[in-house]
Coordinates of C-alpha atoms in Angstrom, one line a residue:
M96 CA 9.8 -13.9 11.1
R97 CA 7.6 -13.3 8.1
I98 CA 4.6 -14.7 10.0
L99 CA 5.4 -12.4 13.0
M100 CA 5.4 -9.4 10.7
F101 CA 2.0 -10.3 9.4
L102 CA 0.7 -10.7 12.9
L103 CA 2.0 -7.3 13.9
A104 CA 0.4 -5.8 10.7
L105 CA -2.9 -7.4 11.7
S106 CA -2.8 -6.0 15.2
S107 CA -2.1 -2.5 13.8
A108 CA -5.1 -2.9 11.5
F109 CA -7.3 -3.5 14.5
F110 CA -6.1 -0.7 16.8
V111 CA -5.0 2.1 14.5
S112 CA -7.3 5.1 14.3
F113 CA -8.5 6.6 11.1
S114 CA -10.3 9.8 10.1
H115 CA -14.1 9.8 9.7
A116 CA -15.4 11.9 6.9
T117 CA -18.5 12.1 4.9
F118 CA -18.5 14.0 1.6
L119 CA -21.6 15.0 -0.3
D120 CA -21.6 15.0 -4.1
M121 CA -22.7 18.5 -4.9
D122 CA -22.4 17.8 -8.6
D123 CA -25.3 15.3 -8.5
L124 CA -28.2 17.0 -6.8
Q125 CA -31.7 15.7 -7.3
P126 CA -35.0 17.5 -6.6
P127 CA -37.1 16.2 -3.7
D128 CA -40.4 14.5 -4.1
G129 CA -43.4 16.6 -3.6
E130 CA -46.6 15.1 -2.2
I131 CA -49.9 16.7 -1.5
K132 CA -50.7 16.7 2.2
L133 CA -53.0 18.4 4.6
C134 CA -51.3 21.4 6.2
T135 CA -52.2 23.7 9.0
Y136 CA -50.7 26.3 11.4
A137 CA -50.9 26.4 15.2
A138 CA -50.8 29.5 17.5
T139 CA -52.0 30.7 20.9
T140 CA -53.9 33.4 19.0
T141 CA -55.5 33.6 15.6
N142 CA -52.4 35.3 14.2
Y143 CA -50.4 32.6 12.3
S144 CA -48.0 34.9 10.5
S145 CA -44.9 33.6 12.5
S146 CA -46.1 30.0 13.0
P147 CA -44.4 27.1 11.3
R148 CA -46.4 24.8 9.0
G149 CA -47.3 21.3 10.0
C150 CA -48.3 18.8 7.3
G151 CA -49.5 15.1 7.3
Y152 CA -51.5 12.6 5.5
T153 CA -54.4 13.0 8.0
D154 CA -55.7 16.0 9.8
F155 CA -54.5 14.5 13.1
E156 CA -50.9 14.2 11.8
A157 CA -51.0 17.7 10.5
R158 CA -52.3 19.2 13.8
K159 CA -49.8 17.2 15.8
Q160 CA -46.9 18.3 13.6
A161 CA -48.0 21.9 13.8
C162 CA -48.3 21.7 17.6
I163 CA -44.8 20.2 17.9
L164 CA -43.2 22.8 15.6
F165 CA -44.9 25.7 17.4
A166 CA -43.9 24.4 20.8
E167 CA -40.2 24.5 19.7
T168 CA -40.5 28.2 19.0
Y169 CA -42.7 29.3 21.9
V170 CA -41.2 31.1 24.8
Y171 CA -43.2 31.7 28.0
G172 CA -41.9 34.8 29.8
N173 CA -40.5 34.6 33.4
S174 CA -41.4 36.8 36.3
P175 CA -40.3 37.3 39.9
E176 CA -42.9 34.8 41.0
Y177 CA -42.4 32.2 38.3
T178 CA -39.6 30.6 36.3
W179 CA -40.8 28.6 33.2
G180 CA -39.1 25.9 31.2
P181 CA -39.5 25.1 27.5
A182 CA -43.0 24.3 26.1
V183 CA -44.0 20.9 24.8
C184 CA -46.9 19.7 22.8
D185 CA -49.5 18.0 25.0
Y186 CA -52.4 15.8 23.9
S187 CA -54.6 13.4 25.7
E188 CA -57.3 11.2 24.2
G189 CA -60.6 13.0 23.7
S190 CA -59.0 16.5 24.1
S191 CA -57.5 19.1 21.8
F192 CA -53.8 19.9 21.3
R193 CA -52.3 22.3 23.8
L194 CA -48.9 23.6 25.1
K195 CA -47.7 22.2 28.5
I196 CA -45.2 24.4 30.3
E197 CA -43.5 23.3 33.6
G198 CA -41.9 25.8 35.9
T199 CA -41.2 26.8 39.5
R200 CA -43.2 29.1 41.7
H201 CA -41.2 31.3 44.1
Y202 CA -42.9 32.2 47.4
S203 CA -42.1 35.2 49.5
N204 CA -41.0 33.0 52.4
G205 CA -38.3 31.5 50.2
Q206 CA -40.1 28.3 49.4
N207 CA -39.9 27.0 45.7
L208 CA -42.5 24.5 44.4
P209 CA -43.0 23.0 41.0
T210 CA -46.0 24.2 38.9
T211 CA -47.5 23.5 35.5
T212 CA -49.5 25.7 33.2
Y213 CA -51.2 25.0 29.9
K214 CA -51.9 27.1 26.9
S215 CA -54.7 26.4 24.4
L216 CA -53.9 26.4 20.7
Y217 CA -55.8 27.7 17.7
M218 CA -55.5 25.7 14.5
K219 CA -55.9 27.3 11.1
N220 CA -58.2 25.8 8.5
F221 CA -56.7 22.9 6.6
S222 CA -55.3 23.3 3.1
E223 CA -53.9 20.9 0.6
E224 CA -50.3 21.9 0.0
I225 CA -47.2 20.2 -1.5
A226 CA -44.7 18.9 1.1
F227 CA -41.2 18.1 -0.2
E228 CA -39.1 15.2 1.2
C229 CA -35.7 13.5 0.6
P230 CA -34.8 11.0 -0.8
P231 CA -36.8 11.1 -4.0
S232 CA -38.3 7.8 -5.0
T233 CA -36.2 7.6 -8.2
H234 CA -32.9 8.2 -6.3
P235 CA -33.0 6.4 -2.9
L236 CA -29.4 7.2 -2.2
H237 CA -30.0 11.0 -2.2
E238 CA -31.0 11.2 1.5
T239 CA -29.4 14.5 2.6
P240 CA -31.2 17.8 2.0
V241 CA -28.9 20.7 1.1
P242 CA -30.1 24.4 0.7
D243 CA -30.7 25.4 -2.8
S244 CA -32.8 28.4 -3.8
S245 CA -33.2 27.1 -7.4
H246 CA -36.0 24.7 -6.3
E247 CA -39.3 25.9 -5.0
S248 CA -38.8 23.8 -1.8
G249 CA -35.6 25.7 -1.0
F250 CA -33.5 22.6 -0.9
M251 CA -32.2 19.7 -3.1
C252 CA -31.3 16.1 -2.2
A253 CA -27.6 15.0 -2.2
K254 CA -25.9 11.6 -1.8
E255 CA -22.6 10.6 -0.5
K256 CA -19.8 11.2 -3.0
D257 CA -18.5 8.2 -4.9
F258 CA -14.7 7.9 -5.0
C259 CA -14.6 4.7 -7.0
P260 CA -13.0 4.4 -10.5
E261 CA -15.3 4.2 -13.5
P262 CA -16.3 0.6 -14.1
T263 CA -14.7 -1.2 -17.0
E264 CA -15.1 -4.5 -18.8
N265 CA -11.9 -5.8 -17.2
D266 CA -13.2 -5.5 -13.6
P267 CA -13.0 -9.0 -12.0
F268 CA -15.9 -10.4 -10.1
V269 CA -15.2 -11.3 -6.5
F270 CA -17.5 -14.0 -5.1
G271 CA -18.8 -13.6 -1.6
T272 CA -19.6 -16.0 1.2
G273 CA -22.0 -13.9 3.3
G274 CA -24.9 -11.5 3.0
Q275 CA -25.1 -8.0 1.5
T276 CA -22.5 -5.6 2.9
E277 CA -20.0 -2.9 1.9
K278 CA -16.5 -3.4 0.7
C279 CA -14.1 -0.4 0.9
F280 CA -10.8 0.3 -0.9
K281 CA -8.4 3.1 0.0
N282 CA -7.4 5.7 -2.6
P283 CA -4.0 7.4 -2.7
D284 CA -5.5 10.7 -1.7
G285 CA -7.0 9.3 1.5
T286 CA -10.6 8.9 0.3
Q287 CA -12.4 5.5 0.1
C288 CA -14.2 3.7 -2.6
K289 CA -17.3 2.1 -1.1
I290 CA -18.8 -0.8 -3.1
Q291 CA -22.2 -2.3 -2.2
T292 CA -22.2 -6.0 -2.7
D293 CA -25.0 -8.2 -3.9
E294 CA -27.2 -10.3 -1.6
N295 CA -24.5 -13.0 -1.6
G296 CA -21.6 -10.7 -0.8
G297 CA -20.2 -10.7 -4.4
Y298 CA -19.1 -7.5 -6.2
Y299 CA -17.0 -6.2 -9.2
M300 CA -13.6 -5.0 -8.0
P301 CA -12.1 -2.1 -10.0
V302 CA -9.2 -3.5 -11.9
S303 CA -7.1 -0.4 -11.0
Y304 CA -6.8 -1.7 -7.3
G305 CA -4.9 -4.8 -8.5
S306 CA -4.4 -7.2 -5.6
A307 CA -5.3 -4.7 -2.9
E308 CA -7.2 -6.0 0.1
P309 CA -10.4 -4.3 1.4
V310 CA -10.1 -2.0 4.4
M311 CA -12.4 -0.9 7.2
C312 CA -15.1 1.3 5.9
E313 CA -15.1 4.8 7.3
R314 CA -18.3 6.3 8.7
A315 CA -19.4 9.2 10.6
P316 CA -18.3 9.2 14.3
D317 CA -20.7 8.0 16.9
K318 CA -22.6 10.9 18.3
E319 CA -22.3 11.6 22.0
V320 CA -24.6 9.7 24.2
D321 CA -27.6 11.8 25.2
K322 CA -28.2 12.2 28.9
T323 CA -31.5 12.9 30.5
S324 CA -31.7 15.4 33.3
E325 CA -32.4 14.1 36.8
P326 CA -36.1 14.5 37.7
E327 CA -37.1 17.0 40.3
E328 CA -37.6 15.8 43.8
K329 CA -41.2 15.0 44.7
P330 CA -42.7 17.9 46.6
A331 CA -43.4 17.3 50.2
P332 CA -47.1 16.5 50.7
E333 CA -49.3 18.9 52.5
E334 CA -50.1 17.7 56.0
T335 CA -53.7 17.1 57.0
D336 CA -55.2 17.9 60.4
P337 CA -56.6 14.8 62.2
Q338 CA -57.7 16.6 65.3
P339 CA -61.5 16.7 66.0
E340 CA -63.4 19.9 66.1
P341 CA -66.0 20.7 68.8
D342 CA -68.6 22.2 66.5
E343 CA -70.0 21.0 63.3
L344 CA -69.1 24.0 61.1
S345 CA -65.4 23.9 62.1
A346 CA -65.4 20.1 61.4
I347 CA -66.9 20.6 57.9
N348 CA -64.3 23.4 57.2
K349 CA -61.4 21.1 58.4
I350 CA -62.8 18.3 56.2
N351 CA -62.7 20.6 53.2
E352 CA -59.2 21.7 54.0
N353 CA -58.0 18.1 54.4
L354 CA -59.7 17.1 51.1
D355 CA -58.1 20.0 49.3
A356 CA -54.6 19.0 50.7
M357 CA -55.2 15.4 49.6
N358 CA -56.2 16.5 46.1
K359 CA -53.1 18.7 45.8
N360 CA -50.9 15.8 47.0
Q361 CA -52.4 13.5 44.5
I362 CA -52.0 15.9 41.6
A363 CA -48.4 16.6 42.6
A364 CA -47.6 12.9 42.9
S365 CA -49.2 12.2 39.5
D366 CA -47.2 15.0 37.8
S367 CA -44.0 13.7 39.4
N368 CA -44.7 10.2 38.2
D369 CA -45.4 11.5 34.7
D370 CA -42.0 13.2 34.7
R371 CA -40.3 10.0 35.7
L372 CA -42.2 7.9 33.1
D373 CA -41.2 10.4 30.4
R374 CA -37.6 10.1 31.5
V375 CA -37.8 6.3 31.4
A376 CA -39.2 6.5 27.8
E377 CA -36.4 8.8 26.8
E378 CA -33.8 6.5 28.4
I379 CA -35.2 3.5 26.4
Q380 CA -34.9 5.5 23.2
I381 CA -31.3 6.4 23.9
S382 CA -30.6 2.7 24.7
N383 CA -32.1 1.7 21.3
E384 CA -29.8 4.1 19.5
L385 CA -26.8 2.7 21.4
L386 CA -27.8 -0.8 20.5
G387 CA -27.9 0.2 16.9
E388 CA -24.4 1.5 17.1
I389 CA -23.2 -1.7 18.8
R390 CA -24.8 -3.8 16.2
Y391 CA -23.0 -1.9 13.4
N392 CA -19.7 -2.1 15.2
T393 CA -20.1 -5.8 15.7
A394 CA -20.7 -6.2 12.0
M395 CA -17.5 -4.3 11.3
T396 CA -15.6 -6.4 13.7
D397 CA -16.8 -9.6 11.9
L398 CA -15.7 -8.1 8.6
N399 CA -12.2 -7.4 10.1
T400 CA -12.0 -10.9 11.5
D401 CA -12.8 -12.4 8.0
L402 CA -10.0 -10.1 6.6
A403 CA -7.5 -11.4 9.2
N404 CA -8.5 -15.0 8.5
S405 CA -8.0 -14.6 4.8
L406 CA -4.5 -13.1 5.3
L407 CA -3.5 -16.0 7.6
Q408 CA -4.8 -18.5 5.1
G409 CA -2.7 -16.8 2.5
I410 CA 0.4 -17.3 4.7
L411 CA -0.4 -21.0 5.2
D412 CA -0.8 -21.5 1.5
K413 CA 2.7 -20.2 0.7
P414 CA 5.6 -22.7 1.3
V415 CA 8.2 -21.3 3.7
G416 CA 11.7 -21.8 2.4
G417 CA 14.5 -22.7 4.7
G418 CA 17.8 -24.4 4.1
G419 CA 20.1 -26.0 6.5
G420 CA 23.2 -24.2 7.9
G421 CA 26.2 -25.2 9.8
S422 CA 28.7 -27.6 8.4
G423 CA 26.5 -29.0 5.6
S424 CA 27.3 -28.9 1.9
G425 CA 25.1 -25.8 1.3
E426 CA 22.3 -27.9 -0.4
G427 CA 20.0 -28.4 2.6
D428 CA 21.7 -31.4 4.2
G429 CA 23.2 -29.6 7.1
E430 CA 21.9 -29.0 10.6
E431 CA 18.1 -28.7 10.5
E432 CA 16.7 -25.2 11.4
Q433 CA 14.7 -25.0 14.6
P434 CA 10.9 -24.8 14.0
F435 CA 9.2 -21.4 14.2
T436 CA 7.4 -20.9 17.6
I437 CA 5.6 -18.0 19.2
Q438 CA 5.4 -17.4 22.9
A439 CA 3.5 -14.4 24.1
K440 CA 1.6 -13.7 27.3
R441 CA -0.9 -11.1 28.3
K442 CA -2.2 -10.0 31.7
N443 CA -5.7 -10.9 30.5
N444 CA -5.8 -13.9 28.2
N445 CA -9.3 -13.1 27.2
K446 CA -8.6 -9.8 25.5
G447 CA -6.8 -8.6 22.4
L448 CA -5.6 -10.9 19.7
N449 CA -5.6 -13.8 22.1
K450 CA -9.4 -14.1 21.4
L451 CA -8.5 -14.7 17.7
F452 CA -5.2 -16.6 17.8
T453 CA -5.1 -19.2 20.5
E454 CA -2.2 -21.4 21.5
Q455 CA -3.8 -24.3 19.6
D456 CA -4.0 -22.2 16.4
L457 CA -0.3 -21.2 16.7
Q458 CA 0.7 -24.8 17.3
T459 CA -1.2 -25.9 14.2
V460 CA 0.5 -23.2 12.1
T461 CA 3.9 -24.3 13.4
E462 CA 3.3 -28.0 12.6
E463 CA 2.1 -27.2 9.1
I464 CA 5.2 -25.1 8.4
T465 CA 7.5 -27.9 9.6
Q466 CA 5.7 -30.4 7.5
K467 CA 5.9 -28.2 4.4
R468 CA 9.7 -27.7 5.0
Q469 CA 10.3 -31.5 5.2
E470 CA 8.3 -32.1 2.0
L471 CA 10.4 -29.5 0.2
K472 CA 13.6 -31.2 1.3
D473 CA 12.4 -34.6 0.2
Y474 CA 11.4 -33.1 -3.1
I475 CA 14.8 -31.6 -3.7
Q476 CA 16.5 -34.9 -2.7
Q477 CA 14.3 -36.8 -5.2
I478 CA 15.3 -34.4 -8.0
K479 CA 19.0 -35.0 -7.2
S480 CA 18.5 -38.7 -7.3
E481 CA 16.5 -38.7 -10.6
S482 CA 19.0 -36.3 -12.2
G483 CA 22.0 -38.5 -11.2
S484 CA 20.5 -41.6 -12.9
L485 CA 19.4 -39.6 -15.9
F486 CA 22.8 -38.3 -16.7
E487 CA 24.9 -41.3 -15.7
V488 CA 27.3 -42.1 -18.5
T489 CA 29.8 -45.0 -18.6
P490 CA 32.4 -44.2 -21.2
S491 CA 34.4 -47.0 -23.0
F492 CA 37.8 -46.4 -24.4
G493 CA 38.3 -49.9 -25.9
G494 CA 37.9 -48.8 -29.5
G495 CA 40.7 -48.2 -31.9
Y496 CA 41.7 -45.6 -34.4
E497 CA 42.2 -46.0 -38.1
E498 CA 45.7 -45.7 -39.3
R499 CA 46.5 -43.3 -42.2
I500 CA 50.0 -43.6 -43.4
V501 CA 51.2 -40.9 -45.8
N502 CA 54.6 -41.0 -47.6
I503 CA 56.2 -37.6 -47.5
K504 CA 59.5 -37.2 -49.4
G505 CA 60.3 -40.9 -48.8
A506 CA 59.3 -40.9 -45.2
D507 CA 56.1 -42.7 -43.8
V508 CA 54.1 -40.3 -41.6
D509 CA 50.9 -41.4 -39.6
M510 CA 48.2 -38.8 -40.2
G511 CA 45.4 -40.7 -38.4
L512 CA 43.9 -39.9 -34.9
G513 CA 45.7 -42.8 -33.3
R514 CA 48.6 -40.5 -32.5
L515 CA 46.2 -38.3 -30.4
A516 CA 44.6 -41.2 -28.5
S517 CA 46.5 -40.6 -25.3
F518 CA 45.4 -36.9 -25.2
F519 CA 41.7 -37.7 -25.8
Q520 CA 41.8 -40.3 -22.9
L521 CA 43.2 -37.6 -20.7
I522 CA 40.5 -34.9 -21.2
A523 CA 37.5 -37.2 -21.6
A524 CA 36.7 -37.3 -17.8
A525 CA 37.0 -33.5 -17.5
V526 CA 34.6 -32.9 -20.4
L527 CA 32.1 -35.4 -19.0
L528 CA 32.2 -33.7 -15.6
I529 CA 31.6 -30.2 -17.0
S530 CA 28.7 -31.4 -19.1
T531 CA 27.0 -33.1 -16.1
L532 CA 27.3 -30.0 -13.9
T533 CA 25.9 -27.8 -16.7
A534 CA 22.9 -30.0 -17.1
L535 CA 22.2 -30.0 -13.3
Y536 CA 22.5 -26.2 -13.3
I537 CA 19.9 -25.9 -16.0
L538 CA 17.4 -28.2 -14.2
L539 CA 17.8 -27.0 -10.7
G540 CA 18.5 -23.3 -11.3
P541 CA 21.0 -21.0 -9.5

């Protein structure tokens, strides 16, 4: 029954939900590092008053950053003839940065066709300015910027709050068997103490946690999976006229019209293919992020599996007591208790705890428990046998008593122990029995 309770506890540990929370330590803020970089501003005119600043180690990085930031704030107005989407920074080899804006043209006959327009950008002269970033080099854990007007950058760098007790000289060192990871312990107020192990998995455990076992580390919930929008349908190609013309001028005009239609079809097809390639690249990036989440979850699953295995090993290392019942003497020589067995079935044998605890594993546990129980019985029997030989006493009552005759007022009276010999012989067996039982009680316990 005890093993069954442990298994139920393990299953609860795998499937119970817990809150995800990340707290920043606002009492330990560090200033960001400031580096001198090339900075510039981008705009569609020479007025840069409302443009964001773009900085980089090279002029190309600075111009690219300025273009991207300006595109995020740029709005191209709609009209009855055109509907425009958001602007993006566009750059091709050998050309300057510009804004690319895709939209839809609405014709009077009700037809809607995709269209694209471009806006040239002006770049302000470069200047060397200080750019601030988190985390600072001296505090690599302070990765999160938080608003703070006391610093010239307008923000400070914060780290995740530490809920671990202060280290003491009595903290025991726990040796690890794997690589570097995190060990977490739950506090009474619901927070967690996160301990970063060394490269071998070892760490100092706060003595205040006693014999507490590590728990699953809380983390921020997985963000929702991004979804890319479906690409617009490819526009229907303009048809060409293959019919011959009777005169040379009409034939030349038709050739020009057909060439113009072919050119438009090629441009439309190229733009549509570009949209699909951009969507494929975005889908690949989303897949990479999901793979990163899966890799982290797999690492946490391995940690929980190690925790489950350690708990089971602790169960196996402890002897399971079990005395006989029935008509025995109450000292384990009665009817032998049936061995502990587990029988469970699932609809799908490849899911749940069946992947961790197979029938073979359960049979091994049962056999080891039965073996330990038999060893315990044999050991008790050995103690009984050795105790019986140790306290075996063979009394002898063949000795005599010295007579002591005293004359009292002319009468001879025997004052020796001989007159009590019959009484001593009567109680000797009872005294010996009580002494033997007392000695067995001291050795074997209650």
